[in-house]
């Protein structure tokens, strides 16, 4: 059987890793943390934020609503409050489609 490559997931991500993932400043992440109740990273003894994979998913949802769909912060908060389950399911579908797209683009490059 050929070796199947697995995606390695971490339990916690640092602020630096998160800002690199999203291409934003730490101040924007901290601002969203204050504005959105669903985003609550843990803090170590030094006060450094440690983001779980669930926090990363919540950040993806926030960035999708605010940056891509053009919601205001107030509108995004209300949308999350009223449609939390639907929004999370939609984000899972979007992530899945993005993985499929990158896979197909990789195959296209190899042809």
PDB file of C-alpha atoms in Angstrom:
ATOM      1  CA  UNK A   1       0.000   0.000   0.000  1.00  0.00           C
ATOM      2  CA  UNK A   2       1.320   3.428  -0.840  1.00  0.00           C
ATOM      3  CA  UNK A   3       1.932   5.848   1.962  1.00  0.00           C
ATOM      4  CA  UNK A   4      -0.984   8.228   2.379  1.00  0.00           C
ATOM      5  CA  UNK A   5       0.090  11.697   3.418  1.00  0.00           C
ATOM      6  CA  UNK A   6      -1.736  13.007   6.475  1.00  0.00           C
ATOM      7  CA  UNK A   7      -2.358  16.573   7.443  1.00  0.00           C
ATOM      8  CA  UNK A   8      -0.745  17.301  10.786  1.00  0.00           C
ATOM      9  CA  UNK A   9      -2.916  19.364  13.096  1.00  0.00           C
ATOM     10  CA  UNK A  10      -1.665  21.138  16.169  1.00  0.00           C
ATOM     11  CA  UNK A  11      -3.576  21.511  19.408  1.00  0.00           C
ATOM     12  CA  UNK A  12      -2.645  25.191  19.751  1.00  0.00           C
ATOM     13  CA  UNK A  13      -1.446  27.893  17.378  1.00  0.00           C
ATOM     14  CA  UNK A  14       0.426  31.029  18.441  1.00  0.00           C
ATOM     15  CA  UNK A  15      -0.615  34.533  17.483  1.00  0.00           C
ATOM     16  CA  UNK A  16       2.248  34.669  14.970  1.00  0.00           C
ATOM     17  CA  UNK A  17       1.072  31.512  13.252  1.00  0.00           C
ATOM     18  CA  UNK A  18      -2.514  32.780  13.113  1.00  0.00           C
ATOM     19  CA  UNK A  19      -1.533  36.174  11.681  1.00  0.00           C
ATOM     20  CA  UNK A  20       0.538  34.377   9.033  1.00  0.00           C
ATOM     21  CA  UNK A  21      -2.411  32.088   8.163  1.00  0.00           C
ATOM     22  CA  UNK A  22      -4.747  35.010   7.588  1.00  0.00           C
ATOM     23  CA  UNK A  23      -2.247  37.594   6.394  1.00  0.00           C
ATOM     24  CA  UNK A  24      -3.327  40.242   8.905  1.00  0.00           C
ATOM     25  CA  UNK A  25      -1.847  42.110  11.858  1.00  0.00           C
ATOM     26  CA  UNK A  26      -2.130  40.813  15.405  1.00  0.00           C
ATOM     27  CA  UNK A  27      -4.135  43.913  16.290  1.00  0.00           C
ATOM     28  CA  UNK A  28      -6.909  42.838  13.914  1.00  0.00           C
ATOM     29  CA  UNK A  29      -7.069  39.382  15.524  1.00  0.00           C
ATOM     30  CA  UNK A  30      -7.183  40.972  18.997  1.00  0.00           C
ATOM     31  CA  UNK A  31      -9.913  43.364  17.821  1.00  0.00           C
ATOM     32  CA  UNK A  32     -12.033  40.485  16.499  1.00  0.00           C
ATOM     33  CA  UNK A  33     -11.453  38.646  19.780  1.00  0.00           C
ATOM     34  CA  UNK A  34     -13.002  41.583  21.657  1.00  0.00           C
ATOM     35  CA  UNK A  35     -15.879  42.003  19.189  1.00  0.00           C
ATOM     36  CA  UNK A  36     -16.971  38.372  18.676  1.00  0.00           C
ATOM     37  CA  UNK A  37     -17.983  36.136  21.589  1.00  0.00           C
ATOM     38  CA  UNK A  38     -17.292  32.910  19.671  1.00  0.00           C
ATOM     39  CA  UNK A  39     -13.585  33.736  19.517  1.00  0.00           C
ATOM     40  CA  UNK A  40     -11.965  33.002  22.886  1.00  0.00           C
ATOM     41  CA  UNK A  41      -8.353  31.841  22.649  1.00  0.00           C
ATOM     42  CA  UNK A  42      -6.679  30.499  25.756  1.00  0.00           C
ATOM     43  CA  UNK A  43      -3.848  32.468  27.332  1.00  0.00           C
ATOM     44  CA  UNK A  44      -0.735  31.016  28.922  1.00  0.00           C
ATOM     45  CA  UNK A  45       0.909  32.338  32.100  1.00  0.00           C
ATOM     46  CA  UNK A  46       2.704  35.049  30.118  1.00  0.00           C
ATOM     47  CA  UNK A  47      -0.572  36.185  28.571  1.00  0.00           C
ATOM     48  CA  UNK A  48       0.231  34.894  25.080  1.00  0.00           C
ATOM     49  CA  UNK A  49      -2.825  33.807  23.134  1.00  0.00           C
ATOM     50  CA  UNK A  50      -3.071  30.159  22.121  1.00  0.00           C
ATOM     51  CA  UNK A  51      -5.646  29.428  19.430  1.00  0.00           C
ATOM     52  CA  UNK A  52      -7.310  26.027  19.139  1.00  0.00           C
ATOM     53  CA  UNK A  53      -8.381  24.591  15.769  1.00  0.00           C
ATOM     54  CA  UNK A  54     -11.943  25.618  16.706  1.00  0.00           C
ATOM     55  CA  UNK A  55     -10.742  29.209  17.182  1.00  0.00           C
ATOM     56  CA  UNK A  56      -9.139  29.039  13.719  1.00  0.00           C
ATOM     57  CA  UNK A  57     -12.446  27.832  12.235  1.00  0.00           C
ATOM     58  CA  UNK A  58     -14.296  30.664  13.973  1.00  0.00           C
ATOM     59  CA  UNK A  59     -11.778  33.168  12.597  1.00  0.00           C
ATOM     60  CA  UNK A  60     -12.317  31.761   9.104  1.00  0.00           C
ATOM     61  CA  UNK A  61     -16.050  32.316   9.535  1.00  0.00           C
ATOM     62  CA  UNK A  62     -15.521  35.881  10.751  1.00  0.00           C
ATOM     63  CA  UNK A  63     -13.159  36.727   7.890  1.00  0.00           C
ATOM     64  CA  UNK A  64     -15.535  35.164   5.359  1.00  0.00           C
ATOM     65  CA  UNK A  65     -18.471  37.196   6.624  1.00  0.00           C
ATOM     66  CA  UNK A  66     -16.625  40.512   7.041  1.00  0.00           C
ATOM     67  CA  UNK A  67     -14.041  40.475   4.246  1.00  0.00           C
ATOM     68  CA  UNK A  68     -15.577  38.320   1.529  1.00  0.00           C
ATOM     69  CA  UNK A  69     -19.317  38.827   2.005  1.00  0.00           C
ATOM     70  CA  UNK A  70     -19.083  42.458   3.092  1.00  0.00           C
ATOM     71  CA  UNK A  71     -20.949  42.225   6.390  1.00  0.00           C
ATOM     72  CA  UNK A  72     -20.497  45.014   8.914  1.00  0.00           C
ATOM     73  CA  UNK A  73     -19.226  43.920  12.310  1.00  0.00           C
ATOM     74  CA  UNK A  74     -22.696  44.370  13.779  1.00  0.00           C
ATOM     75  CA  UNK A  75     -24.269  42.457  10.886  1.00  0.00           C
ATOM     76  CA  UNK A  76     -21.732  39.632  11.193  1.00  0.00           C
ATOM     77  CA  UNK A  77     -22.398  39.333  14.942  1.00  0.00           C
ATOM     78  CA  UNK A  78     -26.150  39.127  14.384  1.00  0.00           C
ATOM     79  CA  UNK A  79     -25.758  36.649  11.530  1.00  0.00           C
ATOM     80  CA  UNK A  80     -23.538  34.416  13.696  1.00  0.00           C
ATOM     81  CA  UNK A  81     -25.937  34.688  16.622  1.00  0.00           C
ATOM     82  CA  UNK A  82     -29.003  33.765  14.547  1.00  0.00           C
ATOM     83  CA  UNK A  83     -27.454  31.171  12.205  1.00  0.00           C
ATOM     84  CA  UNK A  84     -24.495  29.676  14.072  1.00  0.00           C
ATOM     85  CA  UNK A  85     -25.061  26.068  12.955  1.00  0.00           C
ATOM     86  CA  UNK A  86     -25.702  26.996   9.331  1.00  0.00           C
ATOM     87  CA  UNK A  87     -22.677  29.283   9.197  1.00  0.00           C
ATOM     88  CA  UNK A  88     -20.360  26.585  10.565  1.00  0.00           C
ATOM     89  CA  UNK A  89     -21.709  24.028   8.080  1.00  0.00           C
ATOM     90  CA  UNK A  90     -21.286  26.480   5.208  1.00  0.00           C
ATOM     91  CA  UNK A  91     -17.672  27.143   6.262  1.00  0.00           C
ATOM     92  CA  UNK A  92     -16.949  23.396   6.301  1.00  0.00           C
ATOM     93  CA  UNK A  93     -18.285  23.153   2.745  1.00  0.00           C
ATOM     94  CA  UNK A  94     -16.192  26.139   1.645  1.00  0.00           C
ATOM     95  CA  UNK A  95     -13.047  24.600   3.179  1.00  0.00           C
ATOM     96  CA  UNK A  96     -13.758  21.286   1.484  1.00  0.00           C
ATOM     97  CA  UNK A  97     -14.261  22.959  -1.897  1.00  0.00           C
ATOM     98  CA  UNK A  98     -11.016  24.919  -1.493  1.00  0.00           C
ATOM     99  CA  UNK A  99      -9.101  21.680  -0.797  1.00  0.00           C
ATOM    100  CA  UNK A 100     -10.648  20.084  -3.894  1.00  0.00           C
ATOM    101  CA  UNK A 101      -9.778  23.139  -5.982  1.00  0.00           C
ATOM    102  CA  UNK A 102      -6.138  23.121  -4.851  1.00  0.00           C
ATOM    103  CA  UNK A 103      -5.922  19.382  -5.546  1.00  0.00           C
ATOM    104  CA  UNK A 104      -7.320  19.825  -9.055  1.00  0.00           C
ATOM    105  CA  UNK A 105      -4.989  22.747  -9.755  1.00  0.00           C
ATOM    106  CA  UNK A 106      -2.048  20.622  -8.600  1.00  0.00           C
ATOM    107  CA  UNK A 107      -3.085  17.822 -10.962  1.00  0.00           C
ATOM    108  CA  UNK A 108      -3.508  20.327 -13.796  1.00  0.00           C
ATOM    109  CA  UNK A 109       0.029  21.638 -13.229  1.00  0.00           C
ATOM    110  CA  UNK A 110       1.441  18.115 -13.372  1.00  0.00           C
ATOM    111  CA  UNK A 111      -0.215  17.330 -16.703  1.00  0.00           C
TER     112      UNK A 111
END
